Amino acid sequence: MAHYLERKVGFELKADYDLVTAADRASEQLIVERLRSHFPTHAIMAEEGGAYAGSSNFKWYVDPLDGTTNFAHGYPVFNVTIALEQGGELVAGVIYDPTRPELFAAECGGGAYLNNRRIRVSAVERLNDALTSTGFPSRKRHQNINIHFYHQLAMATHGVRRGGAAALDFAYVACGRLDAFWEFGLNPWDMAAGLLMVAEAGGATSDMRGGSVTLQSPHVLVDNGLIHAEILDLFGEIFQGRHRFPMPQIVAEAGGK
Ligand code: IPD
Ligand code: CA
Ligand code: CA
């Protein structure tokens, strides 16, 4: 991956603004080959097309390069993320950031770890004191309603980061660098390891209205658990079209002075 980053890898478009690079494909090929040789009966769902039905109740979710747009521009925020499900339940997940380097790992019932040290979500109790993050998928971005949520949360918190690599957003909630993360339209491979990571670190996971989240429900909110109800209240208002903080008017002299 470092090799591709150094020579500034080119990209292709899977759809409007949805990039894929040779690094995505090489990483996926390597991971899928290894999984197939070690676990020939396991099913695999991988973003760039590596799918196997398998003959057991184990299934792997592979995002060979999460944060491709960042990677293609040389912006150093990306990772590789892999998770294992057994009988429909997530049992293990990893998120690896080669730039720092940091390995986040979680096992169902066994906790969450950053480079082998136990991690926990933050202790922030009020949304006012929270640092949050979100993401905007490249697919169908003209239909994404998240800008409304972005504005409200930006006004109600210390800020909203937009790192561009969803799995790291989950990992950072799990280790307390962020207090909350939400995104509309995630794929199973973006969030499988991350959902387990946050849960094992003591955080809360739900859909945008507080319902339980599965890998098939693409709209996801995760946080430290202490500010979950407060965020859901604010989200509820936004869904009803009520804006606690009105969008600023654009005035002729830019800068708003
Ligand atoms: C994307 C990134 C991004 C998120 C998108 C994902 P990809 O994954 O995680 O942060 O906003 O929803 O699709 O395409 O770079 O693997
Ligand atoms: Ca991804
Ligand atoms: Ca990817």
CSV table of N, CA and C in Angstrom, one decimal, residues 66 135 137 139 166-167 170 181-191 215-221:
chain,number,residue,atom,x,y,z
A,66,ASP,N,-10.3,1.4,2.8
A,66,ASP,CA,-11.4,2.3,3.2
A,66,ASP,C,-10.8,3.8,3.3
A,135,GLY,N,-19.7,11.4,7.6
A,135,GLY,CA,-19.2,11.1,6.3
A,135,GLY,C,-20.3,11.3,5.3
A,137,PRO,N,-21.0,9.7,1.6
A,137,PRO,CA,-20.6,8.8,0.6
A,137,PRO,C,-20.7,9.4,-0.8
A,139,ARG,N,-21.5,8.0,-3.6
A,139,ARG,CA,-22.7,7.6,-4.4
A,139,ARG,C,-23.9,8.4,-4.1
A,166,ALA,N,-14.6,5.8,7.0
A,166,ALA,CA,-15.6,5.5,8.0
A,166,ALA,C,-15.1,4.6,9.1
A,167,ALA,N,-14.3,3.6,8.7
A,167,ALA,CA,-13.9,2.6,9.7
A,167,ALA,C,-13.0,3.3,10.8
A,170,PHE,N,-15.3,5.0,13.3
A,170,PHE,CA,-15.8,4.1,14.3
A,170,PHE,C,-14.7,3.8,15.4
A,181,PHE,N,-20.2,9.5,16.0
A,181,PHE,CA,-20.0,9.4,14.5
A,181,PHE,C,-21.4,8.9,14.0
A,182,TRP,N,-21.8,9.6,12.9
A,182,TRP,CA,-23.0,9.1,12.2
A,182,TRP,C,-22.7,9.2,10.7
A,183,GLU,N,-23.4,8.4,9.9
A,183,GLU,CA,-23.4,8.5,8.5
A,183,GLU,C,-24.6,7.8,7.8
A,184,PHE,N,-25.1,8.4,6.8
A,184,PHE,CA,-26.2,7.8,6.0
A,184,PHE,C,-25.6,7.0,4.8
A,185,GLY,N,-26.0,5.8,4.6
A,185,GLY,CA,-25.7,5.1,3.4
A,185,GLY,C,-24.4,4.3,3.5
A,186,LEU,N,-24.0,3.7,4.6
A,186,LEU,CA,-22.8,2.9,4.7
A,186,LEU,C,-23.1,1.5,4.2
A,187,ASN,N,-22.0,0.9,3.8
A,187,ASN,CA,-22.1,-0.5,3.3
A,187,ASN,C,-21.6,-1.5,4.4
A,188,PRO,N,-22.1,-2.8,4.3
A,188,PRO,CA,-21.7,-3.7,5.4
A,188,PRO,C,-20.2,-3.7,5.7
A,189,TRP,N,-19.3,-3.7,4.6
A,189,TRP,CA,-17.9,-3.7,4.8
A,189,TRP,C,-17.3,-2.5,5.4
A,190,ASP,N,-18.0,-1.3,5.3
A,190,ASP,CA,-17.5,-0.1,6.0
A,190,ASP,C,-17.6,-0.2,7.5
A,191,MET,N,-18.7,-0.9,8.0
A,191,MET,CA,-19.0,-0.8,9.4
A,191,MET,C,-19.0,-2.0,10.2
A,215,LEU,N,-26.0,-5.0,9.8
A,215,LEU,CA,-25.2,-4.6,8.6
A,215,LEU,C,-26.1,-4.3,7.4
A,216,GLN,N,-27.4,-4.6,7.5
A,216,GLN,CA,-28.3,-4.3,6.4
A,216,GLN,C,-28.9,-2.9,6.5
A,217,SER,N,-28.7,-2.3,7.7
A,217,SER,CA,-29.3,-0.9,7.9
A,217,SER,C,-28.2,0.1,7.7
A,218,PRO,N,-28.2,0.8,6.6
A,218,PRO,CA,-27.1,1.6,6.2
A,218,PRO,C,-26.9,2.9,7.0
A,219,HIS,N,-27.9,3.3,7.7
A,219,HIS,CA,-27.8,4.6,8.4
A,219,HIS,C,-27.5,4.4,9.9
A,220,VAL,N,-26.4,4.9,10.3
A,220,VAL,CA,-25.8,4.5,11.6
A,220,VAL,C,-25.3,5.6,12.4
A,221,LEU,N,-25.6,5.5,13.7
A,221,LEU,CA,-25.1,6.5,14.7
A,221,LEU,C,-24.4,5.6,15.8
